């Protein structure tokens, strides 16, 4: 199959116009010794029907779709209104690139402007960018931004921040002289305030926590903000389960200066981890150190409202090595999906969705913690995830569930040595009462 | 067009000296190159500057330019007006568009 | 014509766009106790489904796109996005899979990734590939980190990265984030890296040279073998920005040129949609000596299937969560399966043919700073037209009136008033000729009716927009009108 649109006469005439006798002439400037003398070793090309059959077959190697899953941990299954797929599949959205020519990109630009507004409303802060890659690199960008704003070498990061996010932060700061210190969680699963008070000092540029955190626990944001600000440090909140913003207190209202995180819950399928949607918002006074593309409102020569990419001098194509970030291509189509999702669900829909998550997770916890030998590990408030500890270990439970068509919570042993018999369970609005009852029933069957 | 009692640097800054105070800005040529100025990053009053150290940054929509100090000294005033009206740098680069005033450390820098 | 309202301007209480199934567990009245809960979000939209559909459908109609127009954005490779790849990526077995699912249950995904890695290694002539970076710039950052890790392991960290003056802005930006100082290498009068400049800059303190090949002028760095030799001889490594791979696929391999690390843009060369600004995917290919440092996890194929290896102690670590932009990888793999080796070779040949056809047709009408042969893109400038007061931006805006998306403007920096044209291989003769005719007409208009250009575009949803006002007084979100 070929997507070339030239006929044979076209090619001949074009070569004649150029004054070349063959296509090879056009590559004459390239040294002979680097020319490929034979064809690449790739399989025979497939026609469309063969292509589809091939991938359907490869896809069948994924058995997981046949399972009922209770996994969360930074990737969440939520209902996605069909209009999200329908509208975001339009060629006029999929096939343009970054809106460098705003006059013919008002669709893309207005959507970015609406998206930025929605993120500001949800986070309670004043400016947002057009997207970052995903939650972990968004957290890393937040750390770098704090370093630029405060000029101090240390960042305090909660140990209950998603393990992958902490790994990525460390990868990013390694070559920049920024020190990352972790602050443990307490018995309730929240940031240990005493440990925080001991570690924070005049060299700290920011305090960063995740809420709800990786253990599913909602943090006391007001208290953490206060401690950070007392020491002239920025307070940064990472949100991995964005659906929680539909009902939980806006981090900006609690004192966060920068909020960043993962927007996958806003209308993106699980996608085996990507493409996802990094989001970031901050206070207006930090705008010049803020990374990412930003759309702004303006007027055209006839006074009509329009939108353009703006504050571009922060960015790589102008500032080059002094840019606030190297990001160029971001996650625009994912931000489009999120915008459609948020506008379709709307104010009441977002709240209802979040409310159902809380109710169903609460119901699930009651049923599961009611099983002998199973208890909730942490007492702090939660949204749609919680950590359960299993007497006799989690492996037997995990295996029993798998044998019965269920993927249980994420085993935490690889991530926290103190939680070796624990697992992180996630319940969302997509789980029915029957699903939850089935889970509890199977857990109860495991001998302890 | 170019005022007589001004001195010019090869990075397109101008200096006007009165006693041991130097007023510094960018030239008409520089502002034309940049286009419409949208933002000026000013240093703090009291900052000590060496010759050719960066005073601050001038941003237009499509470009960014460091402003270098042609002389050394201590910043005694910055043009706060540029925060609200950066376009002054375009309209009157040699007058109202001044950027900083320094107490000269070494007259020989001139 | 009135502008499309913002969704917030259409919003009103009690309208709803989606109904959730009723709560089927017993409702606990005290469920919100202990949680800091918000009031209803002020100003958050409340609209009906038809309002959403009309809003986004109308907004889509305001965009130029590859699906409607010729889109010759240089260095972005705006080729046709095959639709079947959308269907493949949407297969529930792929789109519905959770990244923490047990390895035995996601073998299909691991097969997709491993196969794509192998195909890309074959195409680039490199030894190993990581698919984790989310975009080209992300790939550049990873490439820099790999180089740094490799040199540190040799006990010879070095501090500087050399970058040609024609390079894309993400190059110095990425090097800087990796903690390197950036030094510039000059281009000669043929538009390629000046070997004397390189020789002078290439000291024992230089970790790497970042080279784009063909470069941003569309010119092949024909001294590439000598360039790599010079860098290697003094202990440095060569990074290639593979954004322009469309000129090389199936005909030349960076691995054969002496390149140590390369990034690719799947959303350029490999046809995955640009999406209005992403998502992309920026795989990085390396030679053997850098393999140990690749980000984790590594995907391995064994007798009993695929598995994830987290046990590489020298790895630079993770650069993002999970595996990367997986559904973008699926599309790229589908594309490679569709084209095969012969098809990929044809891509490069026709991309170069189409670009040279445009170049030949416009030479003399627009100024071409460098006479060197070009491959898949060419860079003209506004020099001739500027004699009549017309700049590249005016030419670009007038192209819009002819229903054509403008080329890339003002880049590379070494060409003042640049217009970078990259048609790609999927354009028809008719569309190429239409573009050429429009450019010729505009060149005439620049002399005869320059005001028409200065006030362009005339036939677009909005006229020329005031970018200065947008930057001086940024309005970056909608606000609820105060009572």
PDB file of N, CA and C in Angstrom, chain A residues 5 13 17 36 41 46 62-63 65 75 90 94 96 101 103-104 108 110 114 116-117 121-122 134 164 171 245 247 249 271-273 297-298 300 304-305 321 326 330 333 355-356 359 366 433, chain C residues 5 9 21 24 27-28 36 38 55 60 63-64 92-93 95 97-98 105 108-109 122 138 174 176 178 251 275-278 318 320-322 337 361 397 426 429 461 463 466 475-476 478:
ATOM      1  N   UNK A   5       0.764  10.236  -4.135  1.00  0.00           N
ATOM      2  CA  UNK A   5      -0.286  10.732  -5.030  1.00  0.00           C
ATOM      3  C   UNK A   5       0.242  11.131  -6.409  1.00  0.00           C
ATOM      4  N   UNK A  13       7.625  14.099 -15.625  1.00  0.00           N
ATOM      5  CA  UNK A  13       7.612  15.536 -15.930  1.00  0.00           C
ATOM      6  C   UNK A  13       8.310  16.327 -14.841  1.00  0.00           C
ATOM      7  N   UNK A  17      11.498  18.790 -15.196  1.00  0.00           N
ATOM      8  CA  UNK A  17      11.519  20.196 -14.764  1.00  0.00           C
ATOM      9  C   UNK A  17      12.745  20.465 -13.903  1.00  0.00           C
ATOM     10  N   UNK A  36      22.650   2.835   1.323  1.00  0.00           N
ATOM     11  CA  UNK A  36      22.223   1.471   1.619  1.00  0.00           C
ATOM     12  C   UNK A  36      22.227   0.678   0.319  1.00  0.00           C
ATOM     13  N   UNK A  41      15.627  -4.852   6.186  1.00  0.00           N
ATOM     14  CA  UNK A  41      15.014  -6.136   6.504  1.00  0.00           C
ATOM     15  C   UNK A  41      13.758  -5.882   7.332  1.00  0.00           C
ATOM     16  N   UNK A  46       1.615  -5.029   4.324  1.00  0.00           N
ATOM     17  CA  UNK A  46       0.274  -5.572   4.506  1.00  0.00           C
ATOM     18  C   UNK A  46      -0.760  -4.609   3.940  1.00  0.00           C
ATOM     19  N   UNK A  62      -3.222  -9.895  24.496  1.00  0.00           N
ATOM     20  CA  UNK A  62      -3.568  -9.176  25.730  1.00  0.00           C
ATOM     21  C   UNK A  62      -4.797  -9.830  26.329  1.00  0.00           C
ATOM     22  N   UNK A  63      -4.582 -10.617  27.354  1.00  0.00           N
ATOM     23  CA  UNK A  63      -5.759 -11.272  27.931  1.00  0.00           C
ATOM     24  C   UNK A  63      -6.472 -10.357  28.920  1.00  0.00           C
ATOM     25  N   UNK A  65      -8.127  -7.688  29.017  1.00  0.00           N
ATOM     26  CA  UNK A  65      -9.455  -7.107  28.816  1.00  0.00           C
ATOM     27  C   UNK A  65     -10.576  -8.002  29.295  1.00  0.00           C
ATOM     28  N   UNK A  75      -3.421   5.424  36.852  1.00  0.00           N
ATOM     29  CA  UNK A  75      -4.157   5.222  35.599  1.00  0.00           C
ATOM     30  C   UNK A  75      -5.550   4.716  35.973  1.00  0.00           C
ATOM     31  N   UNK A  90     -12.169  14.011  14.511  1.00  0.00           N
ATOM     32  CA  UNK A  90     -12.289  14.836  13.311  1.00  0.00           C
ATOM     33  C   UNK A  90     -10.903  15.154  12.763  1.00  0.00           C
ATOM     34  N   UNK A  94      -7.231  16.308  14.355  1.00  0.00           N
ATOM     35  CA  UNK A  94      -6.133  15.344  14.402  1.00  0.00           C
ATOM     36  C   UNK A  94      -4.948  15.765  13.550  1.00  0.00           C
ATOM     37  N   UNK A  96      -3.820  18.889  11.986  1.00  0.00           N
ATOM     38  CA  UNK A  96      -2.936  20.059  11.966  1.00  0.00           C
ATOM     39  C   UNK A  96      -1.814  19.913  12.986  1.00  0.00           C
ATOM     40  N   UNK A 101       0.172  29.502  12.854  1.00  0.00           N
ATOM     41  CA  UNK A 101      -0.554  30.504  12.060  1.00  0.00           C
ATOM     42  C   UNK A 101      -1.941  30.638  12.684  1.00  0.00           C
ATOM     43  N   UNK A 103      -4.444  32.595  12.548  1.00  0.00           N
ATOM     44  CA  UNK A 103      -5.653  32.951  11.799  1.00  0.00           C
ATOM     45  C   UNK A 103      -6.373  31.729  11.251  1.00  0.00           C
ATOM     46  N   UNK A 104      -5.613  30.655  11.013  1.00  0.00           N
ATOM     47  CA  UNK A 104      -6.254  29.437  10.492  1.00  0.00           C
ATOM     48  C   UNK A 104      -6.162  28.290  11.501  1.00  0.00           C
ATOM     49  N   UNK A 108      -8.181  25.054  17.230  1.00  0.00           N
ATOM     50  CA  UNK A 108      -7.199  24.544  18.192  1.00  0.00           C
ATOM     51  C   UNK A 108      -6.944  25.552  19.307  1.00  0.00           C
ATOM     52  N   UNK A 110      -8.751  28.186  20.438  1.00  0.00           N
ATOM     53  CA  UNK A 110      -9.843  28.445  21.373  1.00  0.00           C
ATOM     54  C   UNK A 110     -10.012  27.270  22.327  1.00  0.00           C
ATOM     55  N   UNK A 114      -9.985  27.362  26.358  1.00  0.00           N
ATOM     56  CA  UNK A 114     -11.033  26.790  27.209  1.00  0.00           C
ATOM     57  C   UNK A 114     -10.430  25.769  28.169  1.00  0.00           C
ATOM     58  N   UNK A 116      -7.376  25.671  29.303  1.00  0.00           N
ATOM     59  CA  UNK A 116      -6.617  26.389  30.334  1.00  0.00           C
ATOM     60  C   UNK A 116      -7.568  26.925  31.408  1.00  0.00           C
ATOM     61  N   UNK A 117      -8.687  27.449  30.976  1.00  0.00           N
ATOM     62  CA  UNK A 117      -9.680  27.972  31.917  1.00  0.00           C
ATOM     63  C   UNK A 117     -10.194  26.859  32.827  1.00  0.00           C
ATOM     64  N   UNK A 121      -9.937  26.564  36.859  1.00  0.00           N
ATOM     65  CA  UNK A 121     -11.121  26.417  37.712  1.00  0.00           C
ATOM     66  C   UNK A 121     -10.981  25.198  38.619  1.00  0.00           C
ATOM     67  N   UNK A 122     -10.488  24.112  38.078  1.00  0.00           N
ATOM     68  CA  UNK A 122     -10.384  22.883  38.854  1.00  0.00           C
ATOM     69  C   UNK A 122      -9.290  22.974  39.918  1.00  0.00           C
ATOM     70  N   UNK A 134       2.909  14.122  30.668  1.00  0.00           N
ATOM     71  CA  UNK A 134       2.095  13.312  31.580  1.00  0.00           C
ATOM     72  C   UNK A 134       2.460  13.692  33.021  1.00  0.00           C
ATOM     73  N   UNK A 164       6.896   6.252  40.460  1.00  0.00           N
ATOM     74  CA  UNK A 164       7.434   6.584  39.140  1.00  0.00           C
ATOM     75  C   UNK A 164       7.663   8.086  39.015  1.00  0.00           C
ATOM     76  N   UNK A 171      15.652  11.657  37.909  1.00  0.00           N
ATOM     77  CA  UNK A 171      16.346  11.638  36.610  1.00  0.00           C
ATOM     78  C   UNK A 171      16.553  13.057  36.106  1.00  0.00           C
ATOM     79  N   UNK A 245     -10.707  16.191  41.606  1.00  0.00           N
ATOM     80  CA  UNK A 245     -10.899  17.643  41.631  1.00  0.00           C
ATOM     81  C   UNK A 245     -12.359  18.038  41.424  1.00  0.00           C
ATOM     82  N   UNK A 247     -14.733  17.151  43.259  1.00  0.00           N
ATOM     83  CA  UNK A 247     -15.425  17.314  44.541  1.00  0.00           C
ATOM     84  C   UNK A 247     -14.501  17.749  45.677  1.00  0.00           C
ATOM     85  N   UNK A 249     -11.504  19.778  47.696  1.00  0.00           N
ATOM     86  CA  UNK A 249     -11.051  21.163  47.778  1.00  0.00           C
ATOM     87  C   UNK A 249      -9.987  21.442  46.710  1.00  0.00           C
ATOM     88  N   UNK A 271      -4.991   3.041  27.684  1.00  0.00           N
ATOM     89  CA  UNK A 271      -3.923   3.180  26.676  1.00  0.00           C
ATOM     90  C   UNK A 271      -2.586   2.562  27.041  1.00  0.00           C
ATOM     91  N   UNK A 272      -2.591   1.622  27.967  1.00  0.00           N
ATOM     92  CA  UNK A 272      -1.330   1.019  28.421  1.00  0.00           C
ATOM     93  C   UNK A 272      -0.313   2.103  28.809  1.00  0.00           C
ATOM     94  N   UNK A 273      -0.791   3.188  29.387  1.00  0.00           N
ATOM     95  CA  UNK A 273       0.113   4.179  29.942  1.00  0.00           C
ATOM     96  C   UNK A 273       0.374   5.403  29.083  1.00  0.00           C
ATOM     97  N   UNK A 297      -5.828  35.470  24.800  1.00  0.00           N
ATOM     98  CA  UNK A 297      -6.882  36.125  24.030  1.00  0.00           C
ATOM     99  C   UNK A 297      -6.376  37.436  23.461  1.00  0.00           C
ATOM    100  N   UNK A 298      -6.831  37.790  22.273  1.00  0.00           N
ATOM    101  CA  UNK A 298      -6.459  39.073  21.686  1.00  0.00           C
ATOM    102  C   UNK A 298      -7.530  39.469  20.686  1.00  0.00           C
ATOM    103  N   UNK A 300      -8.291  40.810  16.415  1.00  0.00           N
ATOM    104  CA  UNK A 300      -7.695  40.947  15.082  1.00  0.00           C
ATOM    105  C   UNK A 300      -7.818  42.394  14.616  1.00  0.00           C
ATOM    106  N   UNK A 304     -12.141  41.797  16.137  1.00  0.00           N
ATOM    107  CA  UNK A 304     -12.818  40.545  16.486  1.00  0.00           C
ATOM    108  C   UNK A 304     -11.958  39.760  17.471  1.00  0.00           C
ATOM    109  N   UNK A 305     -12.600  39.102  18.424  1.00  0.00           N
ATOM    110  CA  UNK A 305     -11.846  38.303  19.397  1.00  0.00           C
ATOM    111  C   UNK A 305     -11.185  37.114  18.712  1.00  0.00           C
ATOM    112  N   UNK A 321      18.724  27.952  24.920  1.00  0.00           N
ATOM    113  CA  UNK A 321      19.204  27.275  26.138  1.00  0.00           C
ATOM    114  C   UNK A 321      18.715  27.928  27.423  1.00  0.00           C
ATOM    115  N   UNK A 326      12.210  22.550  27.517  1.00  0.00           N
ATOM    116  CA  UNK A 326      12.510  22.269  26.108  1.00  0.00           C
ATOM    117  C   UNK A 326      11.273  21.790  25.354  1.00  0.00           C
ATOM    118  N   UNK A 330       3.451  18.859  22.547  1.00  0.00           N
ATOM    119  CA  UNK A 330       2.980  18.466  23.876  1.00  0.00           C
ATOM    120  C   UNK A 330       1.922  17.365  23.717  1.00  0.00           C
ATOM    121  N   UNK A 333      -3.890  16.839  21.456  1.00  0.00           N
ATOM    122  CA  UNK A 333      -5.110  16.086  21.162  1.00  0.00           C
ATOM    123  C   UNK A 333      -5.701  15.490  22.443  1.00  0.00           C
ATOM    124  N   UNK A 355     -18.443  11.971  43.357  1.00  0.00           N
ATOM    125  CA  UNK A 355     -19.256  11.511  44.496  1.00  0.00           C
ATOM    126  C   UNK A 355     -19.461  10.002  44.429  1.00  0.00           C
ATOM    127  N   UNK A 356     -19.772   9.483  43.240  1.00  0.00           N
ATOM    128  CA  UNK A 356     -19.980   8.045  43.097  1.00  0.00           C
ATOM    129  C   UNK A 356     -18.695   7.275  43.408  1.00  0.00           C
ATOM    130  N   UNK A 359     -18.479   7.065  47.154  1.00  0.00           N
ATOM    131  CA  UNK A 359     -19.486   6.140  47.697  1.00  0.00           C
ATOM    132  C   UNK A 359     -19.112   4.687  47.401  1.00  0.00           C
ATOM    133  N   UNK A 366     -15.776  -1.110  53.190  1.00  0.00           N
ATOM    134  CA  UNK A 366     -16.549  -1.748  54.261  1.00  0.00           C
ATOM    135  C   UNK A 366     -16.614  -3.256  54.046  1.00  0.00           C
ATOM    136  N   UNK A 433     -22.045  -2.702  41.900  1.00  0.00           N
ATOM    137  CA  UNK A 433     -22.154  -3.332  43.215  1.00  0.00           C
ATOM    138  C   UNK A 433     -21.828  -4.819  43.084  1.00  0.00           C
TER     139      UNK A 433
ATOM    140  N   UNK C   5     -18.687  31.384  20.283  1.00  0.00           N
ATOM    141  CA  UNK C   5     -18.645  31.710  21.712  1.00  0.00           C
ATOM    142  C   UNK C   5     -17.765  30.725  22.475  1.00  0.00           C
ATOM    143  N   UNK C   9     -19.693  30.903  27.807  1.00  0.00           N
ATOM    144  CA  UNK C   9     -20.708  31.879  27.438  1.00  0.00           C
ATOM    145  C   UNK C   9     -22.026  31.200  27.051  1.00  0.00           C
ATOM    146  N   UNK C  21     -24.943   6.384  35.209  1.00  0.00           N
ATOM    147  CA  UNK C  21     -25.874   5.422  35.813  1.00  0.00           C
ATOM    148  C   UNK C  21     -26.084   5.768  37.287  1.00  0.00           C
ATOM    149  N   UNK C  24     -25.439   2.447  42.566  1.00  0.00           N
ATOM    150  CA  UNK C  24     -26.084   1.167  42.868  1.00  0.00           C
ATOM    151  C   UNK C  24     -25.631   0.563  44.197  1.00  0.00           C
ATOM    152  N   UNK C  27     -26.224   4.384  49.663  1.00  0.00           N
ATOM    153  CA  UNK C  27     -25.582   5.685  49.822  1.00  0.00           C
ATOM    154  C   UNK C  27     -25.321   5.980  51.283  1.00  0.00           C
ATOM    155  N   UNK C  28     -24.053   6.233  51.617  1.00  0.00           N
ATOM    156  CA  UNK C  28     -23.720   6.593  52.996  1.00  0.00           C
ATOM    157  C   UNK C  28     -23.784   8.106  53.125  1.00  0.00           C
ATOM    158  N   UNK C  36     -11.926  17.426  52.850  1.00  0.00           N
ATOM    159  CA  UNK C  36     -12.080  18.850  52.533  1.00  0.00           C
ATOM    160  C   UNK C  36     -12.741  18.918  51.160  1.00  0.00           C
ATOM    161  N   UNK C  38     -15.149  20.841  48.079  1.00  0.00           N
ATOM    162  CA  UNK C  38     -15.309  22.182  47.515  1.00  0.00           C
ATOM    163  C   UNK C  38     -16.767  22.497  47.291  1.00  0.00           C
ATOM    164  N   UNK C  55     -20.508  23.122  19.139  1.00  0.00           N
ATOM    165  CA  UNK C  55     -19.368  23.953  19.536  1.00  0.00           C
ATOM    166  C   UNK C  55     -18.085  23.394  18.935  1.00  0.00           C
ATOM    167  N   UNK C  60     -13.825  23.030  14.815  1.00  0.00           N
ATOM    168  CA  UNK C  60     -12.971  22.267  13.901  1.00  0.00           C
ATOM    169  C   UNK C  60     -12.948  22.921  12.533  1.00  0.00           C
ATOM    170  N   UNK C  63     -10.186  25.455  11.531  1.00  0.00           N
ATOM    171  CA  UNK C  63      -8.785  25.025  11.390  1.00  0.00           C
ATOM    172  C   UNK C  63      -8.435  24.664   9.958  1.00  0.00           C
ATOM    173  N   UNK C  64      -7.238  25.029   9.518  1.00  0.00           N
ATOM    174  CA  UNK C  64      -6.620  24.365   8.374  1.00  0.00           C
ATOM    175  C   UNK C  64      -6.040  23.071   8.927  1.00  0.00           C
ATOM    176  N   UNK C  92      -9.901  -2.285  21.417  1.00  0.00           N
ATOM    177  CA  UNK C  92     -10.013  -2.302  22.884  1.00  0.00           C
ATOM    178  C   UNK C  92      -8.877  -3.078  23.559  1.00  0.00           C
ATOM    179  N   UNK C  93      -8.351  -4.091  22.883  1.00  0.00           N
ATOM    180  CA  UNK C  93      -7.239  -4.830  23.487  1.00  0.00           C
ATOM    181  C   UNK C  93      -6.039  -3.931  23.746  1.00  0.00           C
ATOM    182  N   UNK C  95      -6.312  -0.118  23.603  1.00  0.00           N
ATOM    183  CA  UNK C  95      -6.667   1.133  24.282  1.00  0.00           C
ATOM    184  C   UNK C  95      -7.169   0.904  25.702  1.00  0.00           C
ATOM    185  N   UNK C  97      -6.004  -1.339  27.914  1.00  0.00           N
ATOM    186  CA  UNK C  97      -5.101  -2.072  28.809  1.00  0.00           C
ATOM    187  C   UNK C  97      -4.443  -1.170  29.840  1.00  0.00           C
ATOM    188  N   UNK C  98      -4.415  -1.654  31.085  1.00  0.00           N
ATOM    189  CA  UNK C  98      -3.856  -0.894  32.189  1.00  0.00           C
ATOM    190  C   UNK C  98      -2.345  -1.127  32.252  1.00  0.00           C
ATOM    191  N   UNK C 105      -0.568 -10.911  31.071  1.00  0.00           N
ATOM    192  CA  UNK C 105      -1.849 -10.533  30.483  1.00  0.00           C
ATOM    193  C   UNK C 105      -1.726  -9.422  29.447  1.00  0.00           C
ATOM    194  N   UNK C 108       0.543  -8.881  24.187  1.00  0.00           N
ATOM    195  CA  UNK C 108       0.317  -8.218  22.897  1.00  0.00           C
ATOM    196  C   UNK C 108       0.967  -6.847  22.867  1.00  0.00           C
ATOM    197  N   UNK C 109       0.838  -6.086  23.948  1.00  0.00           N
ATOM    198  CA  UNK C 109       1.434  -4.752  24.023  1.00  0.00           C
ATOM    199  C   UNK C 109       2.949  -4.817  23.983  1.00  0.00           C
ATOM    200  N   UNK C 122      16.507  -1.258  12.850  1.00  0.00           N
ATOM    201  CA  UNK C 122      16.863  -1.644  11.488  1.00  0.00           C
ATOM    202  C   UNK C 122      16.855  -0.425  10.565  1.00  0.00           C
ATOM    203  N   UNK C 138      11.833  15.578  24.056  1.00  0.00           N
ATOM    204  CA  UNK C 138      12.024  14.640  25.157  1.00  0.00           C
ATOM    205  C   UNK C 138      13.105  13.634  24.784  1.00  0.00           C
ATOM    206  N   UNK C 174      17.492  21.399  25.371  1.00  0.00           N
ATOM    207  CA  UNK C 174      17.649  20.059  25.950  1.00  0.00           C
ATOM    208  C   UNK C 174      19.048  19.876  26.548  1.00  0.00           C
ATOM    209  N   UNK C 176      20.944  22.129  27.769  1.00  0.00           N
ATOM    210  CA  UNK C 176      21.022  22.927  28.978  1.00  0.00           C
ATOM    211  C   UNK C 176      20.377  22.224  30.161  1.00  0.00           C
ATOM    212  N   UNK C 178      20.224  19.261  30.646  1.00  0.00           N
ATOM    213  CA  UNK C 178      21.083  18.158  31.054  1.00  0.00           C
ATOM    214  C   UNK C 178      22.337  18.660  31.745  1.00  0.00           C
ATOM    215  N   UNK C 251      17.019   4.549   2.486  1.00  0.00           N
ATOM    216  CA  UNK C 251      18.123   4.816   1.566  1.00  0.00           C
ATOM    217  C   UNK C 251      19.450   5.049   2.290  1.00  0.00           C
ATOM    218  N   UNK C 275      -1.972  16.092  15.803  1.00  0.00           N
ATOM    219  CA  UNK C 275      -2.927  16.363  16.875  1.00  0.00           C
ATOM    220  C   UNK C 275      -3.083  17.805  17.302  1.00  0.00           C
ATOM    221  N   UNK C 276      -2.629  18.755  16.481  1.00  0.00           N
ATOM    222  CA  UNK C 276      -2.721  20.141  16.914  1.00  0.00           C
ATOM    223  C   UNK C 276      -1.603  20.520  17.865  1.00  0.00           C
ATOM    224  N   UNK C 277      -0.641  19.616  18.046  1.00  0.00           N
ATOM    225  CA  UNK C 277       0.464  19.873  18.963  1.00  0.00           C
ATOM    226  C   UNK C 277       0.773  18.663  19.827  1.00  0.00           C
ATOM    227  N   UNK C 278       0.598  17.483  19.288  1.00  0.00           N
ATOM    228  CA  UNK C 278       0.869  16.263  20.044  1.00  0.00           C
ATOM    229  C   UNK C 278      -0.406  15.495  20.305  1.00  0.00           C
ATOM    230  N   UNK C 318      14.030   6.480  34.827  1.00  0.00           N
ATOM    231  CA  UNK C 318      12.810   6.737  34.065  1.00  0.00           C
ATOM    232  C   UNK C 318      12.797   8.175  33.611  1.00  0.00           C
ATOM    233  N   UNK C 320       9.653   9.239  32.233  1.00  0.00           N
ATOM    234  CA  UNK C 320       8.219   9.519  32.312  1.00  0.00           C
ATOM    235  C   UNK C 320       7.569   8.302  32.944  1.00  0.00           C
ATOM    236  N   UNK C 321       6.275   8.439  33.241  1.00  0.00           N
ATOM    237  CA  UNK C 321       5.578   7.310  33.845  1.00  0.00           C
ATOM    238  C   UNK C 321       5.313   6.251  32.779  1.00  0.00           C
ATOM    239  N   UNK C 322       5.171   5.020  33.222  1.00  0.00           N
ATOM    240  CA  UNK C 322       4.776   3.897  32.376  1.00  0.00           C
ATOM    241  C   UNK C 322       5.702   3.727  31.161  1.00  0.00           C
ATOM    242  N   UNK C 337       4.317  -1.531   8.866  1.00  0.00           N
ATOM    243  CA  UNK C 337       3.766  -2.760   8.290  1.00  0.00           C
ATOM    244  C   UNK C 337       3.089  -2.487   6.958  1.00  0.00           C
ATOM    245  N   UNK C 361      10.909  25.349  -9.273  1.00  0.00           N
ATOM    246  CA  UNK C 361       9.862  26.222  -9.800  1.00  0.00           C
ATOM    247  C   UNK C 361       9.902  27.617  -9.195  1.00  0.00           C
ATOM    248  N   UNK C 397       0.868  35.128   5.302  1.00  0.00           N
ATOM    249  CA  UNK C 397      -0.550  35.445   5.542  1.00  0.00           C
ATOM    250  C   UNK C 397      -1.338  35.481   4.229  1.00  0.00           C
ATOM    251  N   UNK C 426       3.325  12.768   0.235  1.00  0.00           N
ATOM    252  CA  UNK C 426       1.938  12.376  -0.037  1.00  0.00           C
ATOM    253  C   UNK C 426       1.185  13.406  -0.865  1.00  0.00           C
ATOM    254  N   UNK C 429       0.585  16.202  -7.615  1.00  0.00           N
ATOM    255  CA  UNK C 429       1.141  17.187  -8.545  1.00  0.00           C
ATOM    256  C   UNK C 429       0.264  18.419  -8.592  1.00  0.00           C
ATOM    257  N   UNK C 461     -11.113  32.971   9.081  1.00  0.00           N
ATOM    258  CA  UNK C 461     -12.096  33.227  10.132  1.00  0.00           C
ATOM    259  C   UNK C 461     -11.792  34.477  10.960  1.00  0.00           C
ATOM    260  N   UNK C 463      -8.952  37.987  10.990  1.00  0.00           N
ATOM    261  CA  UNK C 463      -7.897  38.676  10.248  1.00  0.00           C
ATOM    262  C   UNK C 463      -6.621  38.617  11.093  1.00  0.00           C
ATOM    263  N   UNK C 466      -3.381  40.464  16.795  1.00  0.00           N
ATOM    264  CA  UNK C 466      -2.442  41.325  17.492  1.00  0.00           C
ATOM    265  C   UNK C 466      -1.700  40.521  18.554  1.00  0.00           C
ATOM    266  N   UNK C 475      -4.180  37.693  28.639  1.00  0.00           N
ATOM    267  CA  UNK C 475      -5.461  37.181  29.143  1.00  0.00           C
ATOM    268  C   UNK C 475      -5.439  35.697  28.820  1.00  0.00           C
ATOM    269  N   UNK C 476      -5.222  34.889  29.847  1.00  0.00           N
ATOM    270  CA  UNK C 476      -4.899  33.486  29.591  1.00  0.00           C
ATOM    271  C   UNK C 476      -6.024  32.536  29.979  1.00  0.00           C
ATOM    272  N   UNK C 478     -10.694  32.469  30.594  1.00  0.00           N
ATOM    273  CA  UNK C 478     -11.957  33.178  30.711  1.00  0.00           C
ATOM    274  C   UNK C 478     -12.225  33.419  32.186  1.00  0.00           C
TER     275      UNK C 478
END
